[in-house]
Tab-separated table of C-alpha atoms in Angstrom:
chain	number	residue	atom	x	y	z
A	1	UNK	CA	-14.989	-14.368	2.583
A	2	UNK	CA	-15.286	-14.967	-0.883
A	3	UNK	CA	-14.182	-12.842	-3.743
A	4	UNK	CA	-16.197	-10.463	-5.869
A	5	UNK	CA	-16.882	-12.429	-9.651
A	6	UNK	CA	-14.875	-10.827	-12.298
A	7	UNK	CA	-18.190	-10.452	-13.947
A	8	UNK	CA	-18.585	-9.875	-18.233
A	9	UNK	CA	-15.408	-8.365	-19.144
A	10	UNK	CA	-14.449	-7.290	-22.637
A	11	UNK	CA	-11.381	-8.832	-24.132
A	12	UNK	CA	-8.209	-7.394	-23.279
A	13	UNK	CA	-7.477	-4.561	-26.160
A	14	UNK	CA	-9.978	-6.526	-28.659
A	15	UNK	CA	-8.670	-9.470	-28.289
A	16	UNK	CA	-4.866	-8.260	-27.992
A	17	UNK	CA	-2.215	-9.249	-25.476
A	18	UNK	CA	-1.810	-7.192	-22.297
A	19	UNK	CA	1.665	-5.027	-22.151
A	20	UNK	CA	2.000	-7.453	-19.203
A	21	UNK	CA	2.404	-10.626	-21.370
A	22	UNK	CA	4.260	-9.776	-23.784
A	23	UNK	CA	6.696	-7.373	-23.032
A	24	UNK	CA	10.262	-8.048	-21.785
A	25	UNK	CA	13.565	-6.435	-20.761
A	26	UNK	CA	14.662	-5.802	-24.286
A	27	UNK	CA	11.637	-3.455	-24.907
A	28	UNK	CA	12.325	-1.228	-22.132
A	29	UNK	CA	14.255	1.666	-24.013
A	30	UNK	CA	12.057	1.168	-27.684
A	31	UNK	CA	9.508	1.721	-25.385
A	32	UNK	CA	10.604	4.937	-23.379
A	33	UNK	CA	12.200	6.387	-26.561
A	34	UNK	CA	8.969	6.164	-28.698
A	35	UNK	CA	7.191	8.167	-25.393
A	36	UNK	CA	9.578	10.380	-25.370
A	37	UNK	CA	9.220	11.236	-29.130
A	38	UNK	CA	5.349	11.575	-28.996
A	39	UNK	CA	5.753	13.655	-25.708
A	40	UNK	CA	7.408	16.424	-27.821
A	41	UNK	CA	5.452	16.321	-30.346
A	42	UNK	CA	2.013	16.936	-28.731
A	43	UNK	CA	3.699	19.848	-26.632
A	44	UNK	CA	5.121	21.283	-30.078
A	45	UNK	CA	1.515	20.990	-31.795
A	46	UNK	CA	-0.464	21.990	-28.812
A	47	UNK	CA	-3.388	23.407	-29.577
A	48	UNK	CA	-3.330	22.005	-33.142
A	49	UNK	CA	-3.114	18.546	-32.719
A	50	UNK	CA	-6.105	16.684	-33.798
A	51	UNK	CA	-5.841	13.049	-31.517
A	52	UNK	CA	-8.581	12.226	-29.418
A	53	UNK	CA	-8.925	9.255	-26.675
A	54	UNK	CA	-12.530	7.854	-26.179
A	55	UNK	CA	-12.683	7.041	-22.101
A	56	UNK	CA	-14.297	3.972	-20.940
A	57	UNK	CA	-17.635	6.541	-20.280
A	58	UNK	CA	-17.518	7.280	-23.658
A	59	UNK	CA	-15.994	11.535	-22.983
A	60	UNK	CA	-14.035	12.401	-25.413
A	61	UNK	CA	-10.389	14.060	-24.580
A	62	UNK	CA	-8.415	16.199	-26.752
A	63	UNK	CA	-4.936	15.142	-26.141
A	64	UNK	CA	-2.851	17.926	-25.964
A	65	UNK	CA	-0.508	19.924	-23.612
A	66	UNK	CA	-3.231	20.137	-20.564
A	67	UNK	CA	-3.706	16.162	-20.519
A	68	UNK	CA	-0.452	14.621	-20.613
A	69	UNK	CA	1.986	13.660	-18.061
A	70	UNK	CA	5.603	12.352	-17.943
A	71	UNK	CA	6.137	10.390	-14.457
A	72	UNK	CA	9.536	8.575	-13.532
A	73	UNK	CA	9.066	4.651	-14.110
A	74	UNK	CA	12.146	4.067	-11.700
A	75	UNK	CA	12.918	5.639	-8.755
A	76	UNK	CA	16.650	6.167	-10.126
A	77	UNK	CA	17.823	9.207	-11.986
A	78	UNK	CA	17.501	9.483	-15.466
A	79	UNK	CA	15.868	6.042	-15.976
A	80	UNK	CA	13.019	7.360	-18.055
A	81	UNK	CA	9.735	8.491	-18.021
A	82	UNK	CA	6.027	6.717	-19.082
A	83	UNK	CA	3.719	8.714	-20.553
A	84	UNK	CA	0.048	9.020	-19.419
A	85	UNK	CA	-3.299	10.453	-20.279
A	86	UNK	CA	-5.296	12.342	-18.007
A	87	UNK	CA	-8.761	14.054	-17.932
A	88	UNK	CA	-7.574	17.479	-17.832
A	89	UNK	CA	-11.087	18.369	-15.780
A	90	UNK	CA	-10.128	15.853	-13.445
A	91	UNK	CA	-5.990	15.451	-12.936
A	92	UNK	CA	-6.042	12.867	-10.697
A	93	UNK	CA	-8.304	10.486	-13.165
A	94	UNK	CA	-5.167	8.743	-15.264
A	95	UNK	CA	-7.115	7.188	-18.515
A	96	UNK	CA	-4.216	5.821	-20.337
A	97	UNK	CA	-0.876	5.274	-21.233
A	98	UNK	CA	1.395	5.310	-24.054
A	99	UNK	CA	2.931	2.177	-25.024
A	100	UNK	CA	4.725	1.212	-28.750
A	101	UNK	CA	2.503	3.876	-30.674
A	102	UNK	CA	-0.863	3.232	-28.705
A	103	UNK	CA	-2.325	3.940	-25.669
A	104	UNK	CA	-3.459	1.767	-23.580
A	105	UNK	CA	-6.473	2.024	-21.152
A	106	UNK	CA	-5.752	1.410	-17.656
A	107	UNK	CA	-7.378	-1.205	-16.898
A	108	UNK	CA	-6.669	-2.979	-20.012
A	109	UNK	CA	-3.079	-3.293	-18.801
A	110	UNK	CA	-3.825	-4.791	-14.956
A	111	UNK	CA	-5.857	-7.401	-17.030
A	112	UNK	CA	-3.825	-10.508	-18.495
A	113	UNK	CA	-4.722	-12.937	-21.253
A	114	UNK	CA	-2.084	-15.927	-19.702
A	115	UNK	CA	-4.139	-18.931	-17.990
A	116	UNK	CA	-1.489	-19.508	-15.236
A	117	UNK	CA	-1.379	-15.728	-14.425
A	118	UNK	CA	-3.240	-16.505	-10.976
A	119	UNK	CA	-2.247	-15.881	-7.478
A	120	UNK	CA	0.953	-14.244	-5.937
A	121	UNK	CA	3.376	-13.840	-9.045
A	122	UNK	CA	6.612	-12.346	-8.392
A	123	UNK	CA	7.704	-9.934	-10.981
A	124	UNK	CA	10.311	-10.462	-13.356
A	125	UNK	CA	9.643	-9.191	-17.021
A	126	UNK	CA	9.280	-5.147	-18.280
A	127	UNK	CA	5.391	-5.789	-18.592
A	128	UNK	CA	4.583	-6.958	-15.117
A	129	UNK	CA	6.721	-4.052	-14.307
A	130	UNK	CA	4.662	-1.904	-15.811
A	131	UNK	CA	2.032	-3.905	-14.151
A	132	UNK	CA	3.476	-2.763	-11.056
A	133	UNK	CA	4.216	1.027	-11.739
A	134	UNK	CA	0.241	1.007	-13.177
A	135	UNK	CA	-0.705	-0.232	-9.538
A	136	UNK	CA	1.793	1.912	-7.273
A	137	UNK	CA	2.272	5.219	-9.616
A	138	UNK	CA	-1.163	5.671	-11.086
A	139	UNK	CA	-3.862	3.540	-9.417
A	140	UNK	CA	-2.478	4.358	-5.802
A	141	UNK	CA	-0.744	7.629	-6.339
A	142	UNK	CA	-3.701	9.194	-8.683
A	143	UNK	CA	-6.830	7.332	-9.007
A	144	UNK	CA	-7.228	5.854	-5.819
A	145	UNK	CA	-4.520	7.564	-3.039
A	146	UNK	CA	-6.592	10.602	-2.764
A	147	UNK	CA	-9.466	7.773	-1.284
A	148	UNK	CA	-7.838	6.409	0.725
A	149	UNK	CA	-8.394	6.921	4.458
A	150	UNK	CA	-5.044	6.853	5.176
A	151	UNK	CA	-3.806	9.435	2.244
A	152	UNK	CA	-1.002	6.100	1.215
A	153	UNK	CA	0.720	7.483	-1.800
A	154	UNK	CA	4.468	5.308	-2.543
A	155	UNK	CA	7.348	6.419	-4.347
A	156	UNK	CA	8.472	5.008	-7.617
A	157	UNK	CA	10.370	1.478	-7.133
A	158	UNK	CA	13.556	1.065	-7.816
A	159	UNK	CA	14.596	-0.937	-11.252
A	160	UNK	CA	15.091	-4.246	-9.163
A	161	UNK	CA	12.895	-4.118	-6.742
A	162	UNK	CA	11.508	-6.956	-5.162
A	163	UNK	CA	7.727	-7.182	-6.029
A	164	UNK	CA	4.474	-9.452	-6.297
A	165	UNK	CA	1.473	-8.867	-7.673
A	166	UNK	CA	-2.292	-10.381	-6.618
A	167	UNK	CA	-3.727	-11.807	-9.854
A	168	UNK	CA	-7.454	-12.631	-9.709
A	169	UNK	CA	-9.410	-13.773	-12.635
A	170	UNK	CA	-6.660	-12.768	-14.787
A	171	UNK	CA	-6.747	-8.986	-12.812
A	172	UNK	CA	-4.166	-7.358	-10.863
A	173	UNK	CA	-5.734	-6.504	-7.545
A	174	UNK	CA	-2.803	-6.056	-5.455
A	175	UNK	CA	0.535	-5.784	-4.622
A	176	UNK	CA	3.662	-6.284	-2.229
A	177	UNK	CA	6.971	-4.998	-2.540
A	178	UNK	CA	9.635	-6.203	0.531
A	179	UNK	CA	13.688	-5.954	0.632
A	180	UNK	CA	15.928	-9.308	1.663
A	181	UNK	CA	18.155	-9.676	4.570
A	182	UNK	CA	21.501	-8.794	3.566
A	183	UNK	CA	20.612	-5.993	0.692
A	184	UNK	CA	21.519	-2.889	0.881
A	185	UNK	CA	19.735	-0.235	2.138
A	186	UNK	CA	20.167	2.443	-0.349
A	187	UNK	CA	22.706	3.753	-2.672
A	188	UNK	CA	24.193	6.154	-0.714
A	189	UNK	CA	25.065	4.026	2.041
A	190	UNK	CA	26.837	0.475	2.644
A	191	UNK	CA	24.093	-0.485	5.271
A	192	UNK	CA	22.556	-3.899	4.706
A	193	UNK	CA	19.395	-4.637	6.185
A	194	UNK	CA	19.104	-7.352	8.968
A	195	UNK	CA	15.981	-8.685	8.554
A	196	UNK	CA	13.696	-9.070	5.562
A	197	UNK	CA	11.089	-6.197	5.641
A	198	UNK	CA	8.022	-6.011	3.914
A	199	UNK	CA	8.092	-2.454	2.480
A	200	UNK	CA	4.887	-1.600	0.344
A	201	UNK	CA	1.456	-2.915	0.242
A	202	UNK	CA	-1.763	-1.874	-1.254
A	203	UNK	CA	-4.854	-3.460	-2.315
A	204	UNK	CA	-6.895	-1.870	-5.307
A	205	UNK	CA	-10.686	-0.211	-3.725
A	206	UNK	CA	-13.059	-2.525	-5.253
A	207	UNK	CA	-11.019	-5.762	-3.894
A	208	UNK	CA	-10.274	-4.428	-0.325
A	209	UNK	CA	-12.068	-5.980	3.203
A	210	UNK	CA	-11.465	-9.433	1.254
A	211	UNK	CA	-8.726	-10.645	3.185
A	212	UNK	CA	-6.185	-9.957	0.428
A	213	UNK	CA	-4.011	-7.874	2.955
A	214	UNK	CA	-3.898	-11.092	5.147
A	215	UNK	CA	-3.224	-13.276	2.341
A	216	UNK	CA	-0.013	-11.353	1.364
A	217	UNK	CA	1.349	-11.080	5.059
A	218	UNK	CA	0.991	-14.692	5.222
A	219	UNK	CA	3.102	-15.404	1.661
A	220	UNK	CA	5.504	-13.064	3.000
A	221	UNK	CA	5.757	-14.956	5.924
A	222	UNK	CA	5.967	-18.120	4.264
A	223	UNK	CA	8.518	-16.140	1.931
A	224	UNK	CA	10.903	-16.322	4.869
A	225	UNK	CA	9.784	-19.216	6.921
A	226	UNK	CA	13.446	-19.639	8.329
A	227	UNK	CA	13.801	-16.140	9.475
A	228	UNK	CA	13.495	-15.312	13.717
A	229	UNK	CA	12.635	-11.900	12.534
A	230	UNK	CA	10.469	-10.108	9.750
A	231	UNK	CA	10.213	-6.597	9.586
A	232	UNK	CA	7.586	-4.480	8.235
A	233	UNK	CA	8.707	-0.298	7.424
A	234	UNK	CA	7.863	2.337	9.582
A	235	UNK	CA	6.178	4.036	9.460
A	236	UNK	CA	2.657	1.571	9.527
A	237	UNK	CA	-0.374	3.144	8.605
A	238	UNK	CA	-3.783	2.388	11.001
A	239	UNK	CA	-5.375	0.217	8.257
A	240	UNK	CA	-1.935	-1.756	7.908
A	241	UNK	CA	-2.110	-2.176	11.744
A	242	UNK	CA	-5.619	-2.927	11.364
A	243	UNK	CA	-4.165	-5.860	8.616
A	244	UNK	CA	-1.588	-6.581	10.944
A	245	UNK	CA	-3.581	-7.439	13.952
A	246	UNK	CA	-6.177	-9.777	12.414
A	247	UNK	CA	-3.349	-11.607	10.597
A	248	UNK	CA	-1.446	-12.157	14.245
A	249	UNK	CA	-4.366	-12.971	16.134
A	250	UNK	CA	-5.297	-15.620	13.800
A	251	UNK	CA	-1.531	-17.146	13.391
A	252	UNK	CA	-0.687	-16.311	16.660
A	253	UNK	CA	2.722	-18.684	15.717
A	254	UNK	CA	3.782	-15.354	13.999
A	255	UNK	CA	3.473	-12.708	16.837
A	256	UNK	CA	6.921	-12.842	17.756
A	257	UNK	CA	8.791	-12.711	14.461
A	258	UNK	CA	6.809	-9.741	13.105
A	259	UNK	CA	8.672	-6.452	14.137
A	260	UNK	CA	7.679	-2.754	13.079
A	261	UNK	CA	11.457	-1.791	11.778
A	262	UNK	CA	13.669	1.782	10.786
A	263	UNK	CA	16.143	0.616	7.936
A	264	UNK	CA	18.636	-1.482	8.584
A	265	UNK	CA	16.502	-3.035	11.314
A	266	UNK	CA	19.533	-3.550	14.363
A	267	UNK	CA	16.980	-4.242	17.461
A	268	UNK	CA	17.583	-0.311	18.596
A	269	UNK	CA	15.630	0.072	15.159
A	270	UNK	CA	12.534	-2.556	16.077
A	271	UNK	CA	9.423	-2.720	17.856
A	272	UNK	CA	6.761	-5.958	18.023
A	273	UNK	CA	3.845	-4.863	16.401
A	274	UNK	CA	2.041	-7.387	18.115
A	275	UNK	CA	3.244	-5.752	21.862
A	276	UNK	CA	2.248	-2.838	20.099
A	277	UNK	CA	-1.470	-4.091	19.401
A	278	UNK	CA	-1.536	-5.149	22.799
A	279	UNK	CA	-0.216	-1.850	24.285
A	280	UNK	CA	-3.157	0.095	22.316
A	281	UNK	CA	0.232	2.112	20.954
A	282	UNK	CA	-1.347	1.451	17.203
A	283	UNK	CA	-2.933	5.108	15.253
A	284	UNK	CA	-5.810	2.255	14.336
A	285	UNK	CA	-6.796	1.391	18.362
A	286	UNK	CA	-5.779	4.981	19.109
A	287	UNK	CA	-8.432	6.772	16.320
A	288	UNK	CA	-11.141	4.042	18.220
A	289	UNK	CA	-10.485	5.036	21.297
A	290	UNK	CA	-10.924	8.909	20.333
A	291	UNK	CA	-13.805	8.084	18.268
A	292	UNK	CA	-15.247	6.655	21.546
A	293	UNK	CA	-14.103	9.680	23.904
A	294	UNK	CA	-16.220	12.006	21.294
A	295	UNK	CA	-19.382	9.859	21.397
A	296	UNK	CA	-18.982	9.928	25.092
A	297	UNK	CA	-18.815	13.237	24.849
A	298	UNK	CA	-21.402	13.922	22.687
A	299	UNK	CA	-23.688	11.917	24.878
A	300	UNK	CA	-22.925	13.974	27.644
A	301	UNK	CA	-23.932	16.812	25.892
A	302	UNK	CA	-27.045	15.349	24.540
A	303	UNK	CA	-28.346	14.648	28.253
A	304	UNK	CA	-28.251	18.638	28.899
A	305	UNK	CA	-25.888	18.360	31.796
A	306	UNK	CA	-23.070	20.914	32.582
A	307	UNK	CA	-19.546	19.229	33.442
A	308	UNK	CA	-18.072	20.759	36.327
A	309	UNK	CA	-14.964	20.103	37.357
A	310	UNK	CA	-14.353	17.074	35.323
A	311	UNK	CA	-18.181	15.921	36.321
A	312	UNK	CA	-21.130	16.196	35.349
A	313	UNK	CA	-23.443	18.534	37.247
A	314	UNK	CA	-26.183	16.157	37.113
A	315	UNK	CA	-27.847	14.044	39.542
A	316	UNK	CA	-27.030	10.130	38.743
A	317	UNK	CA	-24.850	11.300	35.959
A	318	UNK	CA	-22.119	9.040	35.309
A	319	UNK	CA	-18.560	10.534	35.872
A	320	UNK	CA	-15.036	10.060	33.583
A	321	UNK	CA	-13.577	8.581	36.294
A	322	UNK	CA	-16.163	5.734	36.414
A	323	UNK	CA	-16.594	5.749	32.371
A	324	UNK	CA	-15.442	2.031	31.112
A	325	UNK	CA	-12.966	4.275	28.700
A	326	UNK	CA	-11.395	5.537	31.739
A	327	UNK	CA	-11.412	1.729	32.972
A	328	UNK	CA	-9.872	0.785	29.723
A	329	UNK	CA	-7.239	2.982	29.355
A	330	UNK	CA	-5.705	2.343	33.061
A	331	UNK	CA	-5.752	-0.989	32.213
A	332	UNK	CA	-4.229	-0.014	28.640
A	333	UNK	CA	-1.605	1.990	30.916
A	334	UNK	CA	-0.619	-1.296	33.570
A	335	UNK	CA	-0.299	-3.352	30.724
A	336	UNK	CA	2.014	-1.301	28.659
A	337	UNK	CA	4.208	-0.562	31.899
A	338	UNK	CA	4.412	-5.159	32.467
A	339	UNK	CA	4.735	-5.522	28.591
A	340	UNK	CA	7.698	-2.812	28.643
A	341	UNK	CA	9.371	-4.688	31.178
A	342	UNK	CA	8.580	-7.802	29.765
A	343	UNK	CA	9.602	-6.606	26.346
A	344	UNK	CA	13.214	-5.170	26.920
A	345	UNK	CA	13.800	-8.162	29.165
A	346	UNK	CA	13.092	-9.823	25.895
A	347	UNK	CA	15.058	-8.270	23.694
A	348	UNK	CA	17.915	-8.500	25.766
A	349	UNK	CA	17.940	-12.317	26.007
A	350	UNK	CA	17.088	-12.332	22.232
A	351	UNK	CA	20.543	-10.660	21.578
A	352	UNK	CA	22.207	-13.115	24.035
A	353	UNK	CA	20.808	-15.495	22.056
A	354	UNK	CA	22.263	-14.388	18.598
A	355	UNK	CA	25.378	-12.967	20.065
């Protein structure tokens, strides 16, 4: 499926570079300090202060006390905070955010001005990491979380994290963050993780059903081409498993290495996602087959008969028991109970295997 066109897009900040191009690790605490500073100073003036920000609509928004926010750019403690803009009718809309003595729209800052900037670019410099707490923090947390069906909302990343971001047409689109085998697993324990796992993934509104969820499981796949055994977090959310199960049924070379993993990822810790898919164990095959079971229902309803005793009272009715959902899910049910078997028989010869 192709792509949406980027369409007529103004130049980046009147012709400016992006914060992603041009800022790099040396910026990082000019750029937090200044923040800082201006942070104080519009919650000493208050009411009095007399800066405006013009929104992309063209509202006007008094910046002041009610519209700004200070959000964590690392996950760590005392790393620092970013300041943004928000519409303080509308909390959840972030506008802008303040970078070197400007602010900067958000959009302007997923954009980038660099011709090679294209593709799955693994992030290295203090701009794309901005890039990347613009995606996670503010478009997924604020603008877009609250629409998605699945209420996804991440955490801030940690200062190293491992990250790429989807470039298109000079736009970030999307992102995935994953850990390495061998890393540890948090800072509070000495447990290394076993297997690489794919940790975050999100794909901005506008660019989603485009097979850029696919595209990523397959770089991170190709990421670790060596591996036996790629893990993806737990939990997975239904569209992830929705993601998931297109991507295995069309690389079907994949369904075995692809394992839905608690950190560190031992095999006590794992589950195939694919046996899962097949099992009907996913929330995504789980919220079909309820959506079914209601319009069953509600068909039932709509043909005025009375269910008695698990039937309904109606002459040439069709009964649960002989419902093709009540077919499906005993053959849903024997499945699971051979793929069990099948599975830990698996798993133990796996573990011979590596043992």
């Amino acid at each position: 499926m192709e792509l949406p066109s980027p369409g007529d897009r103004a130049a980046v900040a009147g012709g400016r570079q992006s914060p992603v191009d041009y800022f790099n690790s040396a910026d990082l605490q000019g750029v937090l300090e200044i923040a800082s500073k201006h942070y104080a100073q519009i919650i000493q003036q208050h009411e009095m202060t007399d800066e405006f920000f013009y929104s992309s609509g063209g509202e006007k928004i008094k910046i002041d006390g009610s519209s700004v926010l200070q959000i964590q750019l690392h996950r760590e403690e005392g790393c620092g905070k970013m300041l943004i803009l928000v519409n303080p009718r509308r909390r959840e809309s972030v506008l802008a955010i303040y970078l070197n003595g400007r602010w900067w729209p958000v959009d302007e800052i997923l954009r980038s001005s660099v011709p090679g900037r294209e593709g799955l670019i693994q992030v290295q410099t203090f701009g794309e990491r901005i890039g990347l707490f613009v995606l996670n923090c503010l478009v997924c947390g604020f603008t877009e979380g609250g629409e998605s069906e699945d209420g996804v909302c991440f955490l801030p990343h940690s200062a190293g994290e491992l990250a790429k971001i989807l470039w298109h047409h000079g736009e970030a689109v999307a992102f995935y963050t994953y850990k390495i085998k061998g890393s540890l697993y948090n800072d509070r324990s000495s447990h290394c993780y076993l297997l690489p796992v794919l940790d975050t993934l999100f794909v901005r509104k506008r660019w989603r059903r485009h097979g850029l969820g696919t595209r990523m499981l397959q770089d991170y796949c190709q990421t670790f081409a060596r591996e036996l055994a790629l893990g993806v977090s737990c939990p997975i959310s239904p569209a992830m498993y929705r993601v998931c199960s297109k991507f295995l049924r069309d690389h079907p070379e994949e369904q075995d290495r692809m394992w839905e993993v608690d950190p560190p990822g031992d095999w006590s810790q794992r589950i195939n996602i694919w046996l899962k898919i097949q099992l009907g164990e996913t929330p995504a095959l789980q919220e079909c087959i309820s959506d079914y079971t209601s319009e069953c229902t509600d068909t039932h309803s709509l043909s005025n008969g009375k269910i008695v005793n698990g039937r309904l009272d109606r002459k040439g009715s069709i009964s649960p028991e002989d419902d093709s959902y009540v077919v499906l899910r005993t053959r849903l049910e024997n499945k699971k109970r051979r793929r069990t078997t099948d599975c830990r028989e698996e798993i133990v010869n796996k573990q011979r295997k590596i043992n």
